[in-house]
Amino acid sequence: DADVTQTPRNRITKTGKRIMLECSQTKGHDRMYWYRQDPGLGLRLIYYSFDVKDINKGEISDGYSVSRQAQAKFSLSLESAIPNQTALYFCATSDPRAAGANVLTFGAGSRLTVL
Amino acid sequence: TQLLEQSPQFLSIQEGENLTVYCNSSSVFSSLQWYRQEPGEGPVLLVTVVTGGEVKKLKRLTFQFGDARKDSSLHITAAQPGDTGLYLCAGLRGAAGNKLTFGGGTRVLVKP
């Protein structure tokens, strides 16, 4: 099994629908992140959480919300999806105690298309 | 304008040729990471460089961190089709609360 699992892997939805992307990890890392990837723009941080009680906005949080249900689970919600939220979404984890602190372990991505 | 600019955005070469990807910024980073991403997968870490002027080698890949810690390069010698992918640099700035800032990526295609 993958260290970081994202579901669904692909989703097509319509404008105005509520969408939830889920992420679970088996690495035991405290830190979890949601990124969005668009061609030519690299990865942009949406939200991050350094522990279960900690939620922080990233650089592009508008239109998104998150929930850290447990150390291993971090979900991303689009309350009312719009077409410019069409993108590839990645969940990632990191271990601040490790020698390679801030090195990210990524899931395989969730491709979201909003029509 | 992105904090980290990668160039070129796309590179297509023949197997056996060399290539260099650049990652530039006007900001100083405490460390810089390089990731490779293949279709349908998430980025995977290749290397972290932390010291200005540092050079790290990973088989045919050579990574360099600029003396001023504002730029980095990735050089691939005798590229192979397996090197095909999206290469991303990511910089860590202490004042940013230990969050990474990613460049826009360089898509590399190595033709057999």
PDB file of C-alpha atoms in Angstrom:
ATOM      1  CA  ASP A   1       0.000   0.000   0.000  1.00  0.00           C
ATOM      2  CA  ALA A   2       1.097   3.539  -0.726  1.00  0.00           C
ATOM      3  CA  ASP A   3       2.381   5.693   2.130  1.00  0.00           C
ATOM      4  CA  VAL A   4      -0.001   8.498   1.151  1.00  0.00           C
ATOM      5  CA  THR A   5      -3.329   7.524  -0.413  1.00  0.00           C
ATOM      6  CA  GLN A   6      -5.664   9.940  -2.140  1.00  0.00           C
ATOM      7  CA  THR A   7      -9.267   9.300  -3.124  1.00  0.00           C
ATOM      8  CA  PRO A   8     -10.793   9.717  -5.589  1.00  0.00           C
ATOM      9  CA  ARG A   9      -8.036   9.630  -8.215  1.00  0.00           C
ATOM     10  CA  ASN A  10     -10.269  11.206 -10.809  1.00  0.00           C
ATOM     11  CA  ARG A  11     -13.488  13.166 -10.458  1.00  0.00           C
ATOM     12  CA  ILE A  12     -15.648  15.075 -12.906  1.00  0.00           C
ATOM     13  CA  THR A  13     -18.261  17.344 -11.407  1.00  0.00           C
ATOM     14  CA  LYS A  14     -20.454  20.297 -12.272  1.00  0.00           C
ATOM     15  CA  THR A  15     -20.246  23.920 -11.231  1.00  0.00           C
ATOM     16  CA  GLY A  16     -21.782  24.511  -7.813  1.00  0.00           C
ATOM     17  CA  LYS A  17     -21.382  20.965  -6.518  1.00  0.00           C
ATOM     18  CA  ARG A  18     -19.669  20.200  -3.217  1.00  0.00           C
ATOM     19  CA  ILE A  19     -16.581  18.024  -3.570  1.00  0.00           C
ATOM     20  CA  MET A  20     -14.408  16.329  -0.974  1.00  0.00           C
ATOM     21  CA  LEU A  21     -10.953  14.946  -1.670  1.00  0.00           C
ATOM     22  CA  GLU A  22      -9.605  12.602   0.963  1.00  0.00           C
ATOM     23  CA  CYS A  23      -6.074  11.799   2.027  1.00  0.00           C
ATOM     24  CA  SER A  24      -4.769   9.181   4.423  1.00  0.00           C
ATOM     25  CA  GLN A  25      -1.185   8.356   5.363  1.00  0.00           C
ATOM     26  CA  THR A  26       0.603   5.485   7.033  1.00  0.00           C
ATOM     27  CA  LYS A  27       3.914   7.273   7.669  1.00  0.00           C
ATOM     28  CA  GLY A  28       2.956   8.549  11.108  1.00  0.00           C
ATOM     29  CA  HIS A  29       3.874  12.114  10.101  1.00  0.00           C
ATOM     30  CA  ASP A  30       2.342  15.006  11.994  1.00  0.00           C
ATOM     31  CA  ARG A  31       2.441  17.462   9.112  1.00  0.00           C
ATOM     32  CA  MET A  32       0.058  17.237   6.175  1.00  0.00           C
ATOM     33  CA  TYR A  33      -0.475  19.503   3.188  1.00  0.00           C
ATOM     34  CA  TRP A  34      -2.775  20.058   0.243  1.00  0.00           C
ATOM     35  CA  TYR A  35      -1.298  21.415  -2.973  1.00  0.00           C
ATOM     36  CA  ARG A  36      -2.779  22.301  -6.302  1.00  0.00           C
ATOM     37  CA  GLN A  37      -0.844  21.763  -9.557  1.00  0.00           C
ATOM     38  CA  ASP A  38      -1.543  23.663 -12.761  1.00  0.00           C
ATOM     39  CA  PRO A  39       0.617  23.472 -15.908  1.00  0.00           C
ATOM     40  CA  GLY A  40       3.525  25.902 -15.735  1.00  0.00           C
ATOM     41  CA  LEU A  41       2.681  27.033 -12.209  1.00  0.00           C
ATOM     42  CA  GLY A  42       4.246  24.217 -10.249  1.00  0.00           C
ATOM     43  CA  LEU A  43       2.648  23.329  -6.941  1.00  0.00           C
ATOM     44  CA  ARG A  44       0.812  25.927  -4.881  1.00  0.00           C
ATOM     45  CA  LEU A  45      -0.062  25.412  -1.242  1.00  0.00           C
ATOM     46  CA  ILE A  46      -3.769  25.475  -0.355  1.00  0.00           C
ATOM     47  CA  TYR A  47      -3.810  24.467   3.334  1.00  0.00           C
ATOM     48  CA  TYR A  48      -1.488  22.789   5.768  1.00  0.00           C
ATOM     49  CA  SER A  49      -1.749  21.209   9.208  1.00  0.00           C
ATOM     50  CA  PHE A  50       1.117  20.631  11.631  1.00  0.00           C
ATOM     51  CA  ASP A  51      -0.963  18.501  13.992  1.00  0.00           C
ATOM     52  CA  VAL A  52      -4.576  17.456  14.562  1.00  0.00           C
ATOM     53  CA  LYS A  53      -5.535  20.746  16.212  1.00  0.00           C
ATOM     54  CA  ASP A  54      -3.619  22.965  13.810  1.00  0.00           C
ATOM     55  CA  ILE A  55      -4.999  24.250  10.471  1.00  0.00           C
ATOM     56  CA  ASN A  56      -3.334  26.993   8.426  1.00  0.00           C
ATOM     57  CA  LYS A  57      -4.138  28.723   5.177  1.00  0.00           C
ATOM     58  CA  GLY A  58      -1.673  28.514   2.336  1.00  0.00           C
ATOM     59  CA  GLU A  59      -1.218  30.908  -0.555  1.00  0.00           C
ATOM     60  CA  ILE A  60      -4.447  29.981  -2.407  1.00  0.00           C
ATOM     61  CA  SER A  61      -7.010  28.963   0.240  1.00  0.00           C
ATOM     62  CA  ASP A  62     -10.018  30.923  -1.083  1.00  0.00           C
ATOM     63  CA  GLY A  63     -12.812  28.573  -2.163  1.00  0.00           C
ATOM     64  CA  TYR A  64     -11.371  25.643  -0.205  1.00  0.00           C
ATOM     65  CA  SER A  65     -11.693  24.256   3.315  1.00  0.00           C
ATOM     66  CA  VAL A  66     -10.001  21.373   5.109  1.00  0.00           C
ATOM     67  CA  SER A  67     -10.563  19.006   7.990  1.00  0.00           C
ATOM     68  CA  ARG A  68      -7.903  17.105   9.953  1.00  0.00           C
ATOM     69  CA  GLN A  69      -9.925  14.205  11.291  1.00  0.00           C
ATOM     70  CA  ALA A  70      -6.952  12.345  12.779  1.00  0.00           C
ATOM     71  CA  GLN A  71      -3.177  12.333  12.518  1.00  0.00           C
ATOM     72  CA  ALA A  72      -3.505  10.105   9.483  1.00  0.00           C
ATOM     73  CA  LYS A  73      -6.386  11.840   7.686  1.00  0.00           C
ATOM     74  CA  PHE A  74      -6.634  15.236   6.035  1.00  0.00           C
ATOM     75  CA  SER A  75      -9.489  16.089   3.673  1.00  0.00           C
ATOM     76  CA  LEU A  76      -9.946  18.986   1.269  1.00  0.00           C
ATOM     77  CA  SER A  77     -13.398  20.339   0.410  1.00  0.00           C
ATOM     78  CA  LEU A  78     -14.661  22.577  -2.344  1.00  0.00           C
ATOM     79  CA  GLU A  79     -17.961  23.907  -1.033  1.00  0.00           C
ATOM     80  CA  SER A  80     -19.179  25.112  -4.404  1.00  0.00           C
ATOM     81  CA  ALA A  81     -16.902  24.032  -7.220  1.00  0.00           C
ATOM     82  CA  ILE A  82     -16.129  26.383 -10.093  1.00  0.00           C
ATOM     83  CA  PRO A  83     -14.387  25.645 -13.419  1.00  0.00           C
ATOM     84  CA  ASN A  84     -11.130  27.402 -12.501  1.00  0.00           C
ATOM     85  CA  GLN A  85     -10.703  24.858  -9.712  1.00  0.00           C
ATOM     86  CA  THR A  86     -10.088  22.257 -12.391  1.00  0.00           C
ATOM     87  CA  ALA A  87      -6.599  21.006 -11.520  1.00  0.00           C
ATOM     88  CA  LEU A  88      -4.496  18.180 -10.159  1.00  0.00           C
ATOM     89  CA  TYR A  89      -4.541  18.102  -6.360  1.00  0.00           C
ATOM     90  CA  PHE A  90      -1.829  16.570  -4.217  1.00  0.00           C
ATOM     91  CA  CYS A  91      -1.750  15.636  -0.576  1.00  0.00           C
ATOM     92  CA  ALA A  92       1.658  15.450   1.083  1.00  0.00           C
ATOM     93  CA  THR A  93       3.180  14.725   4.475  1.00  0.00           C
ATOM     94  CA  SER A  94       6.422  15.597   6.223  1.00  0.00           C
ATOM     95  CA  ASP A  95       8.162  14.713   9.471  1.00  0.00           C
ATOM     96  CA  PRO A  96       9.698  17.704  11.270  1.00  0.00           C
ATOM     97  CA  ARG A  97      11.721  15.394  13.510  1.00  0.00           C
ATOM     98  CA  ALA A  98      13.504  13.724  10.627  1.00  0.00           C
ATOM     99  CA  ALA A  99      16.913  14.728   9.329  1.00  0.00           C
ATOM    100  CA  GLY A 100      15.172  15.616   6.098  1.00  0.00           C
ATOM    101  CA  ALA A 101      12.628  17.868   7.767  1.00  0.00           C
ATOM    102  CA  ASN A 102      10.303  19.557   5.270  1.00  0.00           C
ATOM    103  CA  VAL A 103      10.936  16.857   2.691  1.00  0.00           C
ATOM    104  CA  LEU A 104       7.519  16.032   1.316  1.00  0.00           C
ATOM    105  CA  THR A 105       6.056  12.606   0.602  1.00  0.00           C
ATOM    106  CA  PHE A 106       3.290  12.993  -1.955  1.00  0.00           C
ATOM    107  CA  GLY A 107       0.229  10.993  -2.823  1.00  0.00           C
ATOM    108  CA  ALA A 108      -0.465  10.053  -6.431  1.00  0.00           C
ATOM    109  CA  GLY A 109      -2.823  12.975  -6.951  1.00  0.00           C
ATOM    110  CA  SER A 110      -6.517  13.579  -7.518  1.00  0.00           C
ATOM    111  CA  ARG A 111      -7.502  14.983 -10.888  1.00  0.00           C
ATOM    112  CA  LEU A 112     -10.585  17.184 -10.588  1.00  0.00           C
ATOM    113  CA  THR A 113     -12.528  18.527 -13.550  1.00  0.00           C
ATOM    114  CA  VAL A 114     -15.282  21.069 -12.946  1.00  0.00           C
ATOM    115  CA  LEU A 115     -17.627  21.533 -15.889  1.00  0.00           C
TER     116      LEU A 115
ATOM    117  CA  THR B   1       5.921  36.364 -11.306  1.00  0.00           C
ATOM    118  CA  GLN B   2       6.893  33.251  -9.370  1.00  0.00           C
ATOM    119  CA  LEU B   3       9.370  33.361  -6.532  1.00  0.00           C
ATOM    120  CA  LEU B   4      11.287  30.513  -8.129  1.00  0.00           C
ATOM    121  CA  GLU B   5      11.682  30.631 -11.898  1.00  0.00           C
ATOM    122  CA  GLN B   6      12.605  27.460 -13.716  1.00  0.00           C
ATOM    123  CA  SER B   7      14.028  27.377 -17.226  1.00  0.00           C
ATOM    124  CA  PRO B   8      13.467  26.086 -19.730  1.00  0.00           C
ATOM    125  CA  GLN B   9       9.821  25.127 -19.317  1.00  0.00           C
ATOM    126  CA  PHE B  10      10.197  22.283 -21.777  1.00  0.00           C
ATOM    127  CA  LEU B  11      13.215  20.370 -23.089  1.00  0.00           C
ATOM    128  CA  SER B  12      13.263  17.639 -25.719  1.00  0.00           C
ATOM    129  CA  ILE B  13      16.526  15.832 -26.400  1.00  0.00           C
ATOM    130  CA  GLN B  14      17.848  12.599 -27.856  1.00  0.00           C
ATOM    131  CA  GLU B  15      19.081   9.761 -25.708  1.00  0.00           C
ATOM    132  CA  GLY B  16      22.756  10.246 -24.842  1.00  0.00           C
ATOM    133  CA  GLU B  17      22.692  14.047 -24.887  1.00  0.00           C
ATOM    134  CA  ASN B  18      23.294  16.227 -21.842  1.00  0.00           C
ATOM    135  CA  LEU B  19      20.857  18.739 -20.396  1.00  0.00           C
ATOM    136  CA  THR B  20      20.731  21.420 -17.717  1.00  0.00           C
ATOM    137  CA  VAL B  21      17.704  22.773 -15.888  1.00  0.00           C
ATOM    138  CA  TYR B  22      17.900  26.052 -13.994  1.00  0.00           C
ATOM    139  CA  CYS B  23      16.070  27.306 -10.924  1.00  0.00           C
ATOM    140  CA  ASN B  24      16.519  31.006 -10.148  1.00  0.00           C
ATOM    141  CA  SER B  25      15.264  33.477  -7.582  1.00  0.00           C
ATOM    142  CA  SER B  26      16.017  36.899  -6.165  1.00  0.00           C
ATOM    143  CA  SER B  27      15.410  35.486  -2.676  1.00  0.00           C
ATOM    144  CA  VAL B  28      17.750  33.549  -0.447  1.00  0.00           C
ATOM    145  CA  PHE B  29      16.760  30.032   0.566  1.00  0.00           C
ATOM    146  CA  SER B  30      17.972  28.031   3.544  1.00  0.00           C
ATOM    147  CA  SER B  31      17.782  24.890   1.435  1.00  0.00           C
ATOM    148  CA  LEU B  32      16.554  23.781  -1.933  1.00  0.00           C
ATOM    149  CA  GLN B  33      15.037  20.521  -3.056  1.00  0.00           C
ATOM    150  CA  TRP B  34      14.662  18.880  -6.462  1.00  0.00           C
ATOM    151  CA  TYR B  35      11.780  16.542  -7.224  1.00  0.00           C
ATOM    152  CA  ARG B  36      10.905  14.453 -10.271  1.00  0.00           C
ATOM    153  CA  GLN B  37       7.321  13.724 -11.177  1.00  0.00           C
ATOM    154  CA  GLU B  38       6.177  11.067 -13.623  1.00  0.00           C
ATOM    155  CA  PRO B  39       2.715  10.942 -15.237  1.00  0.00           C
ATOM    156  CA  GLY B  40       0.027   9.734 -12.855  1.00  0.00           C
ATOM    157  CA  GLU B  41       2.261  10.024  -9.828  1.00  0.00           C
ATOM    158  CA  GLY B  42       3.229  12.560  -7.230  1.00  0.00           C
ATOM    159  CA  PRO B  43       6.635  14.257  -7.121  1.00  0.00           C
ATOM    160  CA  VAL B  44       9.451  12.241  -5.603  1.00  0.00           C
ATOM    161  CA  LEU B  45      12.454  13.833  -3.916  1.00  0.00           C
ATOM    162  CA  LEU B  46      15.766  13.545  -5.749  1.00  0.00           C
ATOM    163  CA  VAL B  47      18.049  15.636  -3.563  1.00  0.00           C
ATOM    164  CA  THR B  48      18.262  18.417  -0.991  1.00  0.00           C
ATOM    165  CA  VAL B  49      21.063  20.988  -1.093  1.00  0.00           C
ATOM    166  CA  VAL B  50      21.664  23.169   1.942  1.00  0.00           C
ATOM    167  CA  THR B  51      25.071  24.843   1.655  1.00  0.00           C
ATOM    168  CA  GLY B  52      25.950  27.653  -0.753  1.00  0.00           C
ATOM    169  CA  GLY B  53      28.206  26.272  -3.488  1.00  0.00           C
ATOM    170  CA  GLU B  54      27.281  22.700  -2.669  1.00  0.00           C
ATOM    171  CA  VAL B  55      27.446  20.118  -5.435  1.00  0.00           C
ATOM    172  CA  LYS B  56      25.729  16.752  -5.113  1.00  0.00           C
ATOM    173  CA  LYS B  57      25.860  13.871  -7.544  1.00  0.00           C
ATOM    174  CA  LEU B  58      23.260  11.167  -7.944  1.00  0.00           C
ATOM    175  CA  LYS B  59      24.534   8.785 -10.627  1.00  0.00           C
ATOM    176  CA  ARG B  60      24.217  10.809 -13.877  1.00  0.00           C
ATOM    177  CA  LEU B  61      22.502  13.743 -12.147  1.00  0.00           C
ATOM    178  CA  THR B  62      24.538  16.640 -10.754  1.00  0.00           C
ATOM    179  CA  PHE B  63      22.893  19.252  -8.544  1.00  0.00           C
ATOM    180  CA  GLN B  64      24.454  22.577  -7.652  1.00  0.00           C
ATOM    181  CA  PHE B  65      23.355  25.221  -5.149  1.00  0.00           C
ATOM    182  CA  GLY B  66      24.525  28.742  -5.923  1.00  0.00           C
ATOM    183  CA  ASP B  67      27.044  30.433  -3.637  1.00  0.00           C
ATOM    184  CA  ALA B  68      24.446  33.016  -2.605  1.00  0.00           C
ATOM    185  CA  ARG B  69      21.761  30.319  -2.134  1.00  0.00           C
ATOM    186  CA  LYS B  70      19.461  32.048  -4.615  1.00  0.00           C
ATOM    187  CA  ASP B  71      19.723  29.608  -7.498  1.00  0.00           C
ATOM    188  CA  SER B  72      20.314  25.989  -8.356  1.00  0.00           C
ATOM    189  CA  SER B  73      20.890  23.813 -11.385  1.00  0.00           C
ATOM    190  CA  LEU B  74      20.346  20.209 -12.333  1.00  0.00           C
ATOM    191  CA  HIS B  75      22.603  18.679 -14.967  1.00  0.00           C
ATOM    192  CA  ILE B  76      21.921  15.278 -16.494  1.00  0.00           C
ATOM    193  CA  THR B  77      24.742  13.549 -18.337  1.00  0.00           C
ATOM    194  CA  ALA B  78      23.984  11.082 -21.139  1.00  0.00           C
ATOM    195  CA  ALA B  79      20.240  11.306 -20.652  1.00  0.00           C
ATOM    196  CA  GLN B  80      18.146   8.175 -20.950  1.00  0.00           C
ATOM    197  CA  PRO B  81      14.423   7.749 -21.713  1.00  0.00           C
ATOM    198  CA  GLY B  82      13.921   6.891 -18.040  1.00  0.00           C
ATOM    199  CA  ASP B  83      14.924  10.464 -17.183  1.00  0.00           C
ATOM    200  CA  THR B  84      11.746  11.718 -18.853  1.00  0.00           C
ATOM    201  CA  GLY B  85       9.523  13.580 -16.434  1.00  0.00           C
ATOM    202  CA  LEU B  86       8.658  16.882 -14.804  1.00  0.00           C
ATOM    203  CA  TYR B  87      11.489  18.308 -12.701  1.00  0.00           C
ATOM    204  CA  LEU B  88      10.505  20.652  -9.893  1.00  0.00           C
ATOM    205  CA  CYS B  89      12.709  22.753  -7.664  1.00  0.00           C
ATOM    206  CA  ALA B  90      11.415  23.855  -4.271  1.00  0.00           C
ATOM    207  CA  GLY B  91      12.982  26.324  -1.880  1.00  0.00           C
ATOM    208  CA  LEU B  92      12.657  26.616   1.866  1.00  0.00           C
ATOM    209  CA  ARG B  93      12.789  30.029   3.503  1.00  0.00           C
ATOM    210  CA  GLY B  94      13.013  30.240   7.267  1.00  0.00           C
ATOM    211  CA  ALA B  95      10.664  33.228   7.502  1.00  0.00           C
ATOM    212  CA  ALA B  96       7.993  31.333   5.555  1.00  0.00           C
ATOM    213  CA  GLY B  97       7.292  29.064   8.499  1.00  0.00           C
ATOM    214  CA  ASN B  98       9.002  26.031   7.059  1.00  0.00           C
ATOM    215  CA  LYS B  99       6.853  25.849   3.945  1.00  0.00           C
ATOM    216  CA  LEU B 100       8.241  25.062   0.551  1.00  0.00           C
ATOM    217  CA  THR B 101       7.857  27.302  -2.474  1.00  0.00           C
ATOM    218  CA  PHE B 102       7.865  25.452  -5.793  1.00  0.00           C
ATOM    219  CA  GLY B 103       9.094  26.539  -9.186  1.00  0.00           C
ATOM    220  CA  GLY B 104       6.893  26.118 -12.254  1.00  0.00           C
ATOM    221  CA  GLY B 105       8.640  22.950 -13.367  1.00  0.00           C
ATOM    222  CA  THR B 106      10.636  21.823 -16.387  1.00  0.00           C
ATOM    223  CA  ARG B 107       9.204  19.082 -18.519  1.00  0.00           C
ATOM    224  CA  VAL B 108      11.970  16.872 -19.937  1.00  0.00           C
ATOM    225  CA  LEU B 109      11.446  14.438 -22.796  1.00  0.00           C
ATOM    226  CA  VAL B 110      14.282  12.091 -23.706  1.00  0.00           C
ATOM    227  CA  LYS B 111      13.697  10.370 -27.015  1.00  0.00           C
ATOM    228  CA  PRO B 112      15.203   6.931 -27.675  1.00  0.00           C
TER     229      PRO B 112
END
